[in-house]
Amino acid sequence: MRVVIPVYEHVEMLDVCGPYDMFNWAQGFEVDLVAEVPGTVTFNPGLAKQGLSFAVPSGLGPAEPCDAMWVPGGAPPALDRIIRDP
């Protein structure tokens, strides 16, 4: 079962890390992180001056089949950029 998690600048850390970890622990799941632009993405810094960063090797690109999509929370303008009309 393939689960896709689209990530973007200032995405909520727990909304990505918790589900990613949970799906990886479960047997039979392949989890793919995809970003607006492949490379470094920064989590929402909240009250901190700088958020933690992580690397995402894959971009959104053309839609590929998946069994489920987990869309993590974050700033509404960022979500508007990645959510596309099916």
Short mmCIF file of C-alpha atoms in Angstrom, two decimals:
data_model
loop_
_atom_site.label_atom_id
_atom_site.label_comp_id
_atom_site.label_asym_id
_atom_site.label_seq_id
_atom_site.Cartn_x
_atom_site.Cartn_y
_atom_site.Cartn_z
CA MET A 1 0.00 0.00 0.00
CA ARG A 2 1.48 3.35 -1.07
CA VAL A 3 0.84 6.44 1.07
CA VAL A 4 1.87 9.86 -0.25
CA ILE A 5 2.52 12.81 2.10
CA PRO A 6 2.80 16.17 0.31
CA VAL A 7 4.97 18.62 2.27
CA TYR A 8 5.60 22.35 1.87
CA GLU A 9 7.41 25.23 3.55
CA HIS A 10 6.29 25.71 7.17
CA VAL A 11 4.33 22.46 7.33
CA GLU A 12 3.48 21.30 10.86
CA MET A 13 6.21 18.94 12.11
CA LEU A 14 3.98 16.56 14.08
CA ASP A 15 1.55 16.28 11.15
CA VAL A 16 4.41 14.88 9.03
CA CYS A 17 6.60 12.99 11.50
CA GLY A 18 3.86 11.18 13.44
CA PRO A 19 2.05 9.68 10.43
CA TYR A 20 5.33 9.00 8.59
CA ASP A 21 6.63 7.05 11.57
CA MET A 22 3.32 5.23 12.10
CA PHE A 23 3.05 4.09 8.46
CA ASN A 24 6.71 3.03 8.41
CA TRP A 25 6.22 0.90 11.55
CA ALA A 26 3.18 -0.81 10.05
CA GLN A 27 3.86 -3.65 7.68
CA GLY A 28 2.93 -3.39 4.03
CA PHE A 29 3.13 0.41 3.66
CA GLU A 30 5.41 2.40 1.36
CA VAL A 31 5.53 6.07 2.40
CA ASP A 32 6.59 8.78 -0.05
CA LEU A 33 7.21 12.40 0.89
CA VAL A 34 6.77 14.79 -2.03
CA ALA A 35 7.43 18.53 -2.02
CA GLU A 36 6.42 21.50 -4.16
CA VAL A 37 10.10 21.68 -5.14
CA PRO A 38 12.48 18.81 -4.28
CA GLY A 39 15.14 19.76 -1.75
CA THR A 40 15.10 21.32 1.69
CA VAL A 41 11.77 22.01 3.40
CA THR A 42 11.48 23.86 6.72
CA PHE A 43 8.95 22.92 9.37
CA ASN A 44 6.78 25.62 10.93
CA PRO A 45 9.05 27.43 13.40
CA GLY A 46 6.13 28.31 15.69
CA LEU A 47 7.54 30.57 18.40
CA ALA A 48 11.14 29.67 17.52
CA LYS A 49 13.17 31.93 15.28
CA GLN A 50 14.00 29.14 12.85
CA GLY A 51 12.23 25.88 12.07
CA LEU A 52 13.98 22.54 11.62
CA SER A 53 14.70 21.56 8.03
CA PHE A 54 14.54 18.21 6.26
CA ALA A 55 15.36 16.94 2.77
CA VAL A 56 12.67 15.75 0.36
CA PRO A 57 14.09 14.19 -2.81
CA SER A 58 10.82 14.00 -4.79
CA GLY A 59 8.64 16.76 -6.20
CA LEU A 60 4.89 16.79 -6.76
CA GLY A 61 5.20 16.34 -10.54
CA PRO A 62 2.48 14.50 -12.44
CA ALA A 63 0.09 12.55 -10.23
CA GLU A 64 0.98 8.90 -9.76
CA PRO A 65 -1.36 6.23 -8.39
CA CYS A 66 -1.41 5.85 -4.62
CA ASP A 67 -3.66 4.11 -2.13
CA ALA A 68 -3.89 7.01 0.29
CA MET A 69 -2.76 10.60 0.70
CA TRP A 70 -2.05 12.14 4.10
CA VAL A 71 -2.13 15.95 3.87
CA PRO A 72 -0.42 17.54 6.89
CA GLY A 73 -1.61 20.84 8.31
CA GLY A 74 0.05 24.19 7.90
CA ALA A 75 -0.59 27.69 6.64
CA PRO A 76 -3.70 27.87 4.39
CA PRO A 77 -1.88 29.75 1.57
CA ALA A 78 0.71 26.97 1.38
CA LEU A 79 -2.00 24.32 1.29
CA ASP A 80 -3.77 26.20 -1.51
CA ARG A 81 -0.61 25.95 -3.62
CA ILE A 82 -0.30 22.17 -3.35
CA ILE A 83 -3.95 21.08 -3.44
CA ARG A 84 -4.92 20.70 -7.06
CA ASP A 85 -8.20 20.02 -8.78
CA PRO A 86 -8.39 16.25 -9.45
#
